[in-house]
PDB file of C-alpha atoms in Angstrom:
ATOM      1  CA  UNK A 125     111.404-133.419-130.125  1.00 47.00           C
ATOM      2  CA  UNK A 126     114.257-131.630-128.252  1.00 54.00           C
ATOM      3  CA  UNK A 127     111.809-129.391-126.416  1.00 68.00           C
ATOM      4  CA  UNK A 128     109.236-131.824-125.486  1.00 86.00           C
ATOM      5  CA  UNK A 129     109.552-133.153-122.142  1.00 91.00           C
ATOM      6  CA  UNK A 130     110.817-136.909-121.452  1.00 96.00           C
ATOM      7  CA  UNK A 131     110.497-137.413-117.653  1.00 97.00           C
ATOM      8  CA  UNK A 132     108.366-135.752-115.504  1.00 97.00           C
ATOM      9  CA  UNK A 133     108.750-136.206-111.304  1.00 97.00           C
ATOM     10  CA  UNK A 134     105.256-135.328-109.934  1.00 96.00           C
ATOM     11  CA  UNK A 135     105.630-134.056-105.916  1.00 95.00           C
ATOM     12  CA  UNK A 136     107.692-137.066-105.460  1.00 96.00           C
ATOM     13  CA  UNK A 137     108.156-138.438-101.663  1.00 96.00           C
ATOM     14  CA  UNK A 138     110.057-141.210 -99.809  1.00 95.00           C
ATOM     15  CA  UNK A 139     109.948-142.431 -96.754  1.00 95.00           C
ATOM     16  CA  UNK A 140     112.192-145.648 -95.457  1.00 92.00           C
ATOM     17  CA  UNK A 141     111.170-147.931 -92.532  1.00 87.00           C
ATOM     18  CA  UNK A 142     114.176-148.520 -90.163  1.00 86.00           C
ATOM     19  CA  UNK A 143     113.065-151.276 -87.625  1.00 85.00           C
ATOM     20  CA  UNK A 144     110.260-149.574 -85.624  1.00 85.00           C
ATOM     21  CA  UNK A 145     111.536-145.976 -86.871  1.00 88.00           C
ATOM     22  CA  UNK A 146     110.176-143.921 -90.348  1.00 89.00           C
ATOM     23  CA  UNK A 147     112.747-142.028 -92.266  1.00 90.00           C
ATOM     24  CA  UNK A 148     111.924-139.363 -94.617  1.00 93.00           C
ATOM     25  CA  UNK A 149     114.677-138.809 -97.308  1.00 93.00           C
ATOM     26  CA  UNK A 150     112.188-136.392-100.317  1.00 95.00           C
ATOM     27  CA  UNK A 151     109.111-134.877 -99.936  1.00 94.00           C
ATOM     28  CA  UNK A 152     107.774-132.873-102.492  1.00 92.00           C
ATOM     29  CA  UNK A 153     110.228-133.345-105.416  1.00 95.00           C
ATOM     30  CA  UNK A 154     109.586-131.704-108.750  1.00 95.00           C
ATOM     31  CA  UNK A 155     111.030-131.553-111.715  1.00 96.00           C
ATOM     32  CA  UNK A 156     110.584-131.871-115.546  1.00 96.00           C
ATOM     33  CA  UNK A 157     113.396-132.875-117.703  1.00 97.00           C
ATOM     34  CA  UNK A 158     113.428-132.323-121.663  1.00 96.00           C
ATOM     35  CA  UNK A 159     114.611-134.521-124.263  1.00 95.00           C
ATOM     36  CA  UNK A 160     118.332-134.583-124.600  1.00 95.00           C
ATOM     37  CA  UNK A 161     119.407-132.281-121.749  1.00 96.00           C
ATOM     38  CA  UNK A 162     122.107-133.128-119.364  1.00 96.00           C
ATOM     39  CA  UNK A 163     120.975-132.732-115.863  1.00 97.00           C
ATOM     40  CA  UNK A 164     123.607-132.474-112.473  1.00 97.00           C
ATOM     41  CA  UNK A 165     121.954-133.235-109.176  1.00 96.00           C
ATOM     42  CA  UNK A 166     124.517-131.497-106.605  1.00 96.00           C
ATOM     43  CA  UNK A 167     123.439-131.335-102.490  1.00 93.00           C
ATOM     44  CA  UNK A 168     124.828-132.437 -99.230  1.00 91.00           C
ATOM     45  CA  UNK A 169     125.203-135.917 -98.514  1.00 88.00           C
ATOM     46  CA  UNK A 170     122.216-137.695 -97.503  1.00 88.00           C
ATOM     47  CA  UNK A 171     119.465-135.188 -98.666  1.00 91.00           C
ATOM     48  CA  UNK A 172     118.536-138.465-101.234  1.00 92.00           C
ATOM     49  CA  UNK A 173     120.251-137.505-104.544  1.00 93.00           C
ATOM     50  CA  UNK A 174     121.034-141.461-105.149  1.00 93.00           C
ATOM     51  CA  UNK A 175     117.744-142.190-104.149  1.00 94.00           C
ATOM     52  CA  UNK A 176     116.213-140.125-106.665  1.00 95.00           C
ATOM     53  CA  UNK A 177     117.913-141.430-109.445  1.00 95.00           C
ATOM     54  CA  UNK A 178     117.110-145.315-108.332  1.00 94.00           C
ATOM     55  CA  UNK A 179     112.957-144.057-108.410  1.00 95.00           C
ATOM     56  CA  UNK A 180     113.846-142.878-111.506  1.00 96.00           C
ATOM     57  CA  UNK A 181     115.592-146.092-113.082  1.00 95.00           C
ATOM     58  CA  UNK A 182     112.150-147.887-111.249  1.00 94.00           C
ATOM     59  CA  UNK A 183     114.664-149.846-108.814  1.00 94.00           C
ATOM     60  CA  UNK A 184     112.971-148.255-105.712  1.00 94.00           C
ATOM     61  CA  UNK A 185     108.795-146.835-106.029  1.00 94.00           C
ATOM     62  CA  UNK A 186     108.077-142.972-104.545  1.00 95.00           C
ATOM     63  CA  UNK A 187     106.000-143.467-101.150  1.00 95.00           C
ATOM     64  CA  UNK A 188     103.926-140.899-102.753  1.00 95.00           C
ATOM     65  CA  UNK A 189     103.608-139.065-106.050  1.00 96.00           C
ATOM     66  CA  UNK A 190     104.984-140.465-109.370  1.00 96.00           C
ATOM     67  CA  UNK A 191     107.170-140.410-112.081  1.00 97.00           C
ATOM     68  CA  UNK A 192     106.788-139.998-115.517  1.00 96.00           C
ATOM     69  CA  UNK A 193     108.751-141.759-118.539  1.00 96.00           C
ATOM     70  CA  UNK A 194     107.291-140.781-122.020  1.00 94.00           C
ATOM     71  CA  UNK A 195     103.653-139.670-120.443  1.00 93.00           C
ATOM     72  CA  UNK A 196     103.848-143.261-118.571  1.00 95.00           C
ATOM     73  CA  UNK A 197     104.483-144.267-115.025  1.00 95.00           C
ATOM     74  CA  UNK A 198     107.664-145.618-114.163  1.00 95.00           C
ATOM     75  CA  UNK A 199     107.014-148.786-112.158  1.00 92.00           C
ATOM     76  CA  UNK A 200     109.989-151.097-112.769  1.00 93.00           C
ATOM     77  CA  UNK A 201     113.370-150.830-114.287  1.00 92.00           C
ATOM     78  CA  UNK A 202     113.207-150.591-118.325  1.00 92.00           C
ATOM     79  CA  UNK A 203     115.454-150.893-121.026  1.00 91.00           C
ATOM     80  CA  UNK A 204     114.725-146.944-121.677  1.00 94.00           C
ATOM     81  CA  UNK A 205     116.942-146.007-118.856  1.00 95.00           C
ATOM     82  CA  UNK A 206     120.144-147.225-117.713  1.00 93.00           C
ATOM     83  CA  UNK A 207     122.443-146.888-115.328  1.00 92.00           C
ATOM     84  CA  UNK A 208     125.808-146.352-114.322  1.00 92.00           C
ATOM     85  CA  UNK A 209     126.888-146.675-110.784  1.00 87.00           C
ATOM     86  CA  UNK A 210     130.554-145.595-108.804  1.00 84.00           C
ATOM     87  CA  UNK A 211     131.889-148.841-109.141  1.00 83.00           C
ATOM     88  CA  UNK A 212     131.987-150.589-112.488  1.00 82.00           C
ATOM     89  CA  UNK A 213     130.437-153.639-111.765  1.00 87.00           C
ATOM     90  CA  UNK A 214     131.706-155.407-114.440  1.00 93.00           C
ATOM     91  CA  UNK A 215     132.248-159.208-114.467  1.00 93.00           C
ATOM     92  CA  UNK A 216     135.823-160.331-113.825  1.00 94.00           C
ATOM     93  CA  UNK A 217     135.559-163.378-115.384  1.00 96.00           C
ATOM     94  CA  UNK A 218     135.059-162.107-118.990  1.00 95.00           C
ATOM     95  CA  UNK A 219     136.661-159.644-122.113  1.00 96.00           C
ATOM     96  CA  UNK A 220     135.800-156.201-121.874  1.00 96.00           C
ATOM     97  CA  UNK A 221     133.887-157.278-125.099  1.00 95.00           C
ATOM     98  CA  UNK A 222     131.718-159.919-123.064  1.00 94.00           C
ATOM     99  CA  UNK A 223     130.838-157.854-120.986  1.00 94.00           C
ATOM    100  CA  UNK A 224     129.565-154.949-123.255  1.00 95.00           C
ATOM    101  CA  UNK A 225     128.077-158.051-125.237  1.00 93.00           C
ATOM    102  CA  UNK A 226     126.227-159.595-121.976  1.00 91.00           C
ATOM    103  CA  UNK A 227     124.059-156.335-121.990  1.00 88.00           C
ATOM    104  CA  UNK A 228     122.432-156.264-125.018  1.00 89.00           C
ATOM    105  CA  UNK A 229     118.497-157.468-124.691  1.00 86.00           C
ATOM    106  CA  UNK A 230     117.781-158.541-128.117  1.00 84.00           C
ATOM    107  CA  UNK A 231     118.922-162.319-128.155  1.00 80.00           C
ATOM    108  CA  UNK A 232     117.533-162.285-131.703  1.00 84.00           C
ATOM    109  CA  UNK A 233     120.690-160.787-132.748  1.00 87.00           C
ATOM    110  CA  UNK A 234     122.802-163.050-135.049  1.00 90.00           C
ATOM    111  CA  UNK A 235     126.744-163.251-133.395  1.00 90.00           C
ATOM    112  CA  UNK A 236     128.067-160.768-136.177  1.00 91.00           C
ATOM    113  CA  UNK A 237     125.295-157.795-135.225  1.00 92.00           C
ATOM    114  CA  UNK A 238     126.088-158.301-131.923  1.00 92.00           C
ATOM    115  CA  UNK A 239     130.114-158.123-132.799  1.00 93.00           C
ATOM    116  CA  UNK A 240     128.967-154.620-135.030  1.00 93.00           C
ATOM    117  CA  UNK A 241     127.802-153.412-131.800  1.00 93.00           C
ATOM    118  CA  UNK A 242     130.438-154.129-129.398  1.00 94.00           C
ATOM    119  CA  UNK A 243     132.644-153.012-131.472  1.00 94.00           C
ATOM    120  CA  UNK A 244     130.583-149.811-131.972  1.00 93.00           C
ATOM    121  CA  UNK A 245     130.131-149.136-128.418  1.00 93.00           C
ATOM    122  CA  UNK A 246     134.227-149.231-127.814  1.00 94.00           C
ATOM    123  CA  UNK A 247     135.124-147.441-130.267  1.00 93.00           C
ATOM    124  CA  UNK A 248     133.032-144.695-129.023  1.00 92.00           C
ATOM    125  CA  UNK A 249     133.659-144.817-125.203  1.00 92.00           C
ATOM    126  CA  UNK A 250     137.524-145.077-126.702  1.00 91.00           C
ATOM    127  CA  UNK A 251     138.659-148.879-126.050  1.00 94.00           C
ATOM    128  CA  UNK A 252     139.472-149.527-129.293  1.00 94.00           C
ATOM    129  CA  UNK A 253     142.478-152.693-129.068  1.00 94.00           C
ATOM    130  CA  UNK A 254     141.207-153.644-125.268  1.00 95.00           C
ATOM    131  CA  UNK A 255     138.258-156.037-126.517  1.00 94.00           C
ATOM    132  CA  UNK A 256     139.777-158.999-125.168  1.00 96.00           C
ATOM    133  CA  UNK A 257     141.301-157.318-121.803  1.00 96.00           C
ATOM    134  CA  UNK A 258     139.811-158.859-118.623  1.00 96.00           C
ATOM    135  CA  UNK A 259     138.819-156.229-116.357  1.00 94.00           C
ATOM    136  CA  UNK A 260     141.423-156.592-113.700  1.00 94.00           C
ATOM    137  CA  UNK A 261     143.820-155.753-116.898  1.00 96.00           C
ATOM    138  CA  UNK A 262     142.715-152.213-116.938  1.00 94.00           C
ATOM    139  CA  UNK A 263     142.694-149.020-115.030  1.00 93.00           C
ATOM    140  CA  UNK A 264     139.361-147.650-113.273  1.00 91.00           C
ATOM    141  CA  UNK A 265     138.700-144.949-115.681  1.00 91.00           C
ATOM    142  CA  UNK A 266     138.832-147.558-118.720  1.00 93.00           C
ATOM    143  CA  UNK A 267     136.895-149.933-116.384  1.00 94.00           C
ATOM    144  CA  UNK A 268     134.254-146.888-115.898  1.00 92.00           C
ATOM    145  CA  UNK A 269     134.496-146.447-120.148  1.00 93.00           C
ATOM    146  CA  UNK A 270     133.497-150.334-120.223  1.00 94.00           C
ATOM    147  CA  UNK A 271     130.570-149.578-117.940  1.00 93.00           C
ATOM    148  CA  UNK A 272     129.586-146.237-120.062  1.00 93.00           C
ATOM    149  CA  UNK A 273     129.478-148.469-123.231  1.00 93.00           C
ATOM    150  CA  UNK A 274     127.457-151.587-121.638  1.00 93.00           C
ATOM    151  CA  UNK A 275     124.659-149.066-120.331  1.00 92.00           C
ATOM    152  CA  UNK A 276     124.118-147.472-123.504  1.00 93.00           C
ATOM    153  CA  UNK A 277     124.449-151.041-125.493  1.00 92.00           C
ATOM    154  CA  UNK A 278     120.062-150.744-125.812  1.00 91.00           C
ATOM    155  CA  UNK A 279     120.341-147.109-126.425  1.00 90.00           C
ATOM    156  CA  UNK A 280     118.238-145.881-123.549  1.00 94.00           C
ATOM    157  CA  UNK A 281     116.055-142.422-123.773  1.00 94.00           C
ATOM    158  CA  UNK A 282     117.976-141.841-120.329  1.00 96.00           C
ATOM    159  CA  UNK A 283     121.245-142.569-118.995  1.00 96.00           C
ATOM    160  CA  UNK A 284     121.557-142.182-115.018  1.00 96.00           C
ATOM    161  CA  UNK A 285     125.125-141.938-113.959  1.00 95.00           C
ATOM    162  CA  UNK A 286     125.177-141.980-109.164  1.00 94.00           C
ATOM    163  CA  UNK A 287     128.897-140.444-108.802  1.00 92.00           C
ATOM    164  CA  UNK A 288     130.534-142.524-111.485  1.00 90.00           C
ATOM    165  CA  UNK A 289     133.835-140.683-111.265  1.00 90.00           C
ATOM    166  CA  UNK A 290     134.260-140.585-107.571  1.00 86.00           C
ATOM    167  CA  UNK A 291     136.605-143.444-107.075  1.00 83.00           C
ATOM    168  CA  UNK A 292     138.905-142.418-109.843  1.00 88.00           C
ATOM    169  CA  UNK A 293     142.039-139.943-109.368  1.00 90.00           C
ATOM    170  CA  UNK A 294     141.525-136.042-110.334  1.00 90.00           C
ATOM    171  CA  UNK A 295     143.378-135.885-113.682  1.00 90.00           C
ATOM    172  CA  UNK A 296     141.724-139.386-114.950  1.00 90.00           C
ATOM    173  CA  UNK A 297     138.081-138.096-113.488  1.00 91.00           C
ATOM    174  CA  UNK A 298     138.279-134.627-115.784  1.00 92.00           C
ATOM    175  CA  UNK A 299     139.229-136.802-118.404  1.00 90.00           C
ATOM    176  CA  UNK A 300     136.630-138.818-118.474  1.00 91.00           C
ATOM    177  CA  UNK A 301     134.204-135.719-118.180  1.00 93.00           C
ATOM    178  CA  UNK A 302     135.831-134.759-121.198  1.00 91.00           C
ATOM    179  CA  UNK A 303     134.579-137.805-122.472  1.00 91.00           C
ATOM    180  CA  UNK A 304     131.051-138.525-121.426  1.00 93.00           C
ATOM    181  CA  UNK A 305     130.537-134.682-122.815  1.00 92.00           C
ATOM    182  CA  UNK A 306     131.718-136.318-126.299  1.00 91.00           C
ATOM    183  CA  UNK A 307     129.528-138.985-126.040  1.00 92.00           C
ATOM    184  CA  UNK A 308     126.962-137.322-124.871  1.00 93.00           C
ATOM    185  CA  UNK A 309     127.292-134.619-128.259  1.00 90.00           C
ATOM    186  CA  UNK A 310     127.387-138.269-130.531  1.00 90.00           C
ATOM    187  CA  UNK A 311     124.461-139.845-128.953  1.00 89.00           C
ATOM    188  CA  UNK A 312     121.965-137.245-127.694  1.00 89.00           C
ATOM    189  CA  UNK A 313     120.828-139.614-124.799  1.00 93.00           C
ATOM    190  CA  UNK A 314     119.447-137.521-121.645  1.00 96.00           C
ATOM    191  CA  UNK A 315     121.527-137.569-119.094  1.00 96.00           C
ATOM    192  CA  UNK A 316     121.117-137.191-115.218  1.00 97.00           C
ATOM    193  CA  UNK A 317     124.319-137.221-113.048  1.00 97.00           C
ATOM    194  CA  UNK A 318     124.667-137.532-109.445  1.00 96.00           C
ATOM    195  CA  UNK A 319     128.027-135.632-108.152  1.00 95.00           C
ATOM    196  CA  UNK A 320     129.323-134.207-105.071  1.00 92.00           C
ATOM    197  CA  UNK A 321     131.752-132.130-107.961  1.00 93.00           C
ATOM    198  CA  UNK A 322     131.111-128.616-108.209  1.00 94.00           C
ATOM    199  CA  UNK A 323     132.876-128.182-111.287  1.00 94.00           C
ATOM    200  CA  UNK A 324     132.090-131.449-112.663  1.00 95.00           C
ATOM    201  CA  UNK A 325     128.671-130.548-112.845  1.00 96.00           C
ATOM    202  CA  UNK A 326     129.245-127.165-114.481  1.00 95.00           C
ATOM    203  CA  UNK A 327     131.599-128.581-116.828  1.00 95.00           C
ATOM    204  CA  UNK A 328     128.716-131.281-118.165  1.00 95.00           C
ATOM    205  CA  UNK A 329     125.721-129.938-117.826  1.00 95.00           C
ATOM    206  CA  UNK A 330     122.561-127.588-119.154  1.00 94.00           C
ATOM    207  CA  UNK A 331     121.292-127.780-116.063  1.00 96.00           C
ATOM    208  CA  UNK A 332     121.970-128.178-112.253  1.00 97.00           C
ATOM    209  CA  UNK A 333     119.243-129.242-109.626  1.00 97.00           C
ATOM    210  CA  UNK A 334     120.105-127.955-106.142  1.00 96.00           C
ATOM    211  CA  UNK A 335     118.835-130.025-103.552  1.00 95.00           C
ATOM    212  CA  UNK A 336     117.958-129.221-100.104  1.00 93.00           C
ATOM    213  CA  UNK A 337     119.555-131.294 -96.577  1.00 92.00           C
ATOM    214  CA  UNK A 338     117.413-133.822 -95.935  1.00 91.00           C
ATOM    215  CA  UNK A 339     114.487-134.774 -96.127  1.00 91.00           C
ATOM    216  CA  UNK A 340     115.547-133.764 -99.536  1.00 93.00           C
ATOM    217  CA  UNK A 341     113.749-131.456-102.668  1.00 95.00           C
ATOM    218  CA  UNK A 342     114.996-129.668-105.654  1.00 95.00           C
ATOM    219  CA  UNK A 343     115.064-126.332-104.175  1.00 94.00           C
ATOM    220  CA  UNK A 344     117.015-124.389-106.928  1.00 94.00           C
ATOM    221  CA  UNK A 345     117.676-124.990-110.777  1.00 95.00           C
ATOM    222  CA  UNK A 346     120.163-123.196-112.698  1.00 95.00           C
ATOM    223  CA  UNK A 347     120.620-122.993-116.067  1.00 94.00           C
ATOM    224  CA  UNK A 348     124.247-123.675-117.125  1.00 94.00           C
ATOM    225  CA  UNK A 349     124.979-121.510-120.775  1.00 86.00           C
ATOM    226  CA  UNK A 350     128.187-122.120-121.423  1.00 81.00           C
ATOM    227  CA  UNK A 351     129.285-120.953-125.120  1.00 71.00           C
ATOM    228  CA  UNK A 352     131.794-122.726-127.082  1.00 65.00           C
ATOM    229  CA  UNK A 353     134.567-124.903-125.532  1.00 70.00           C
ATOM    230  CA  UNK A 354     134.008-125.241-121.512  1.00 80.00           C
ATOM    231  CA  UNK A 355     136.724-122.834-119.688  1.00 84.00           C
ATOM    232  CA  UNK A 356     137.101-123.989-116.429  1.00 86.00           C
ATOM    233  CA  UNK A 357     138.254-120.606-115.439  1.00 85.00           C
ATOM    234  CA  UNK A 358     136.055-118.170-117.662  1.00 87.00           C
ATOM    235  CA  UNK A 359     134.674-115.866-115.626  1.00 87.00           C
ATOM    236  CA  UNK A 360     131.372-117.304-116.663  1.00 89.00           C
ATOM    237  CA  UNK A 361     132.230-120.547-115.399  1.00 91.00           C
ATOM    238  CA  UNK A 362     132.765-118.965-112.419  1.00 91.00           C
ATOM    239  CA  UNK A 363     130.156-117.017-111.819  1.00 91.00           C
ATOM    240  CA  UNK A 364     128.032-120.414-112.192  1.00 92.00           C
ATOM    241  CA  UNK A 365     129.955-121.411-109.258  1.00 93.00           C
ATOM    242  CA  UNK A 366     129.668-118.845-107.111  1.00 92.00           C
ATOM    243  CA  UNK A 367     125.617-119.179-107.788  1.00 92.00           C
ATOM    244  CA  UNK A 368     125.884-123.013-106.554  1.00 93.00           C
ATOM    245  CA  UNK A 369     127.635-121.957-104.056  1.00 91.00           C
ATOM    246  CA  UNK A 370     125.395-119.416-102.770  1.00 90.00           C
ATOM    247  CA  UNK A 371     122.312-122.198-103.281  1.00 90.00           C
ATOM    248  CA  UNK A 372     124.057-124.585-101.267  1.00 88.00           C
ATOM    249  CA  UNK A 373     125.384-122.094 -98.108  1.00 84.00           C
ATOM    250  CA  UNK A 374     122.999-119.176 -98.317  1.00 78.00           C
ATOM    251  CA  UNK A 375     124.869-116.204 -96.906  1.00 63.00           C
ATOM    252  CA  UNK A 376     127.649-117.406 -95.419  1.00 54.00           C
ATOM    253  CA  UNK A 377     129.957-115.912 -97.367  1.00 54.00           C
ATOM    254  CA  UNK A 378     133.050-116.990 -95.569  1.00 50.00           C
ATOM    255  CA  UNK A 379     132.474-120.506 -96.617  1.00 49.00           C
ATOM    256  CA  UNK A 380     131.748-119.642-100.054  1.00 47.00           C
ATOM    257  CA  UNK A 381     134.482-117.932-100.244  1.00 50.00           C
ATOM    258  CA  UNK A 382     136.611-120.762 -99.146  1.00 40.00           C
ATOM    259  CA  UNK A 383     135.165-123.340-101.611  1.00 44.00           C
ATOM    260  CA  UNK A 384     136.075-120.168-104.364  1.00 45.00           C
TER     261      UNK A 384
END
């Protein structure tokens, strides 16, 4: 099951209309992703990494070629993939625990599943004591932990997270890496992550997509084997780096050497 493949993006375009003008953001986008993997999609900004991910969640359609859930066309937003975006997006108005609870798509649930849940779902995003917090109560990495928990309420086959951790400081955004790699290890969702972080995507992935400046394509993949606990400054970690690096600036070593 682990090896089979779950979503499959067949030569993938999009073009936007702006007033009288076309804009292409992909063109010939490939990839296949396996069951359980944890995918980074790193490039400059505007070569359509956020746009992928919303033709993948089925909130915007490919102009041309198609994508693959399961063997089936994704066509509309399903309960088999969620999504996490930058900002939490969570209702102000209610508990941290009303808002986990407002996700969950099975109204046949009786009131005390649906409490076994929650519950379940804070304990493991680590939230345990803040069910009745209102947002505004709590800081934006715990806010972010609500959001984690509410998108995997259904317990999607994929979990897209577009730059969840930019908005939040650099100490609370590696630890939340820490723990989205913990969750991730507990629930064996497939992941795909949009980040601008080097490092972040190193740290959590199996795999990195390198995408080219617009219009956009995955124009390098590299393979992330990283044994045991992940060293930020192993040399192995490094040399990962260095490899983005050189994917993202070709040969201008200067610059690479100055994001080193």
């Amino acid at each position: 099951m682990a090896n089979e493949n779950i979503l499959e993006i067949k030569n993938v375009e999009k073009i936007f209309q702006i007033n009288d003008e076309y804009l292409q953001a992909l063109e010939s986008t490939k990839a296949e992703i396996k069951n359980g993997e944890f995918i980074s999609i790193v490039g400059p900004s505007g070569c359509g990494k956020s746009t992928l991910i919303r033709m993948i969640s089925g909130l915007e359609t490919p102009s041309s070629g198609e994508i693959k859930l399961k063997g089936n066309k994704v066509t509309k937003p399903t309960l088999e993939i969620g999504m996490i975006f930058q900002e939490s997006r969570l209702y102000p108005w209610l508990t941290i625990e009303k808002n986990i609870e407002f996700g969950i798509s099975d109204k046949s649930l009786k009131k005390s599943q649906k409490k076994t849940l929650v519950n379940k779902m804070i304990n493991l995003v680590g939230l345990t004591g803040f069910n009745k917090a209102l947002p505004k109560q709590l800081s934006g990495g715990m806010q972010q932990r609500a959001s984690i928990a509410r998108g995997l309420i259904n317990n999607p086959q994929i979990l897209l997270l577009d730059e969840p951790f930019g908005a939040l400081d650099a100490f609370t955004r590696m630890n939340m890496q820490q723990e989205l790699l913990k969750i991730w290890k507990e629930e064996k969702n497939t992941m795909i992550l949009v980040t601008h972080d080097i490092d972040e995507a190193i740290f959590l992935s199996t795999r990195i997509f390198i995408m080219s400046e617009r219009p956009g394509t995955i124009k390098d993949i590299i393979e992330v084997n990283l044994k045991g606990q992940r060293d930020r400054s192993s040399s192995e970690f490094l040399e990962i780096r260095k490899r983005i690096m050189k994917a993202l600036f070709g040969s201008n070593d200067d610059l690479i050497e100055y994001y080193l």
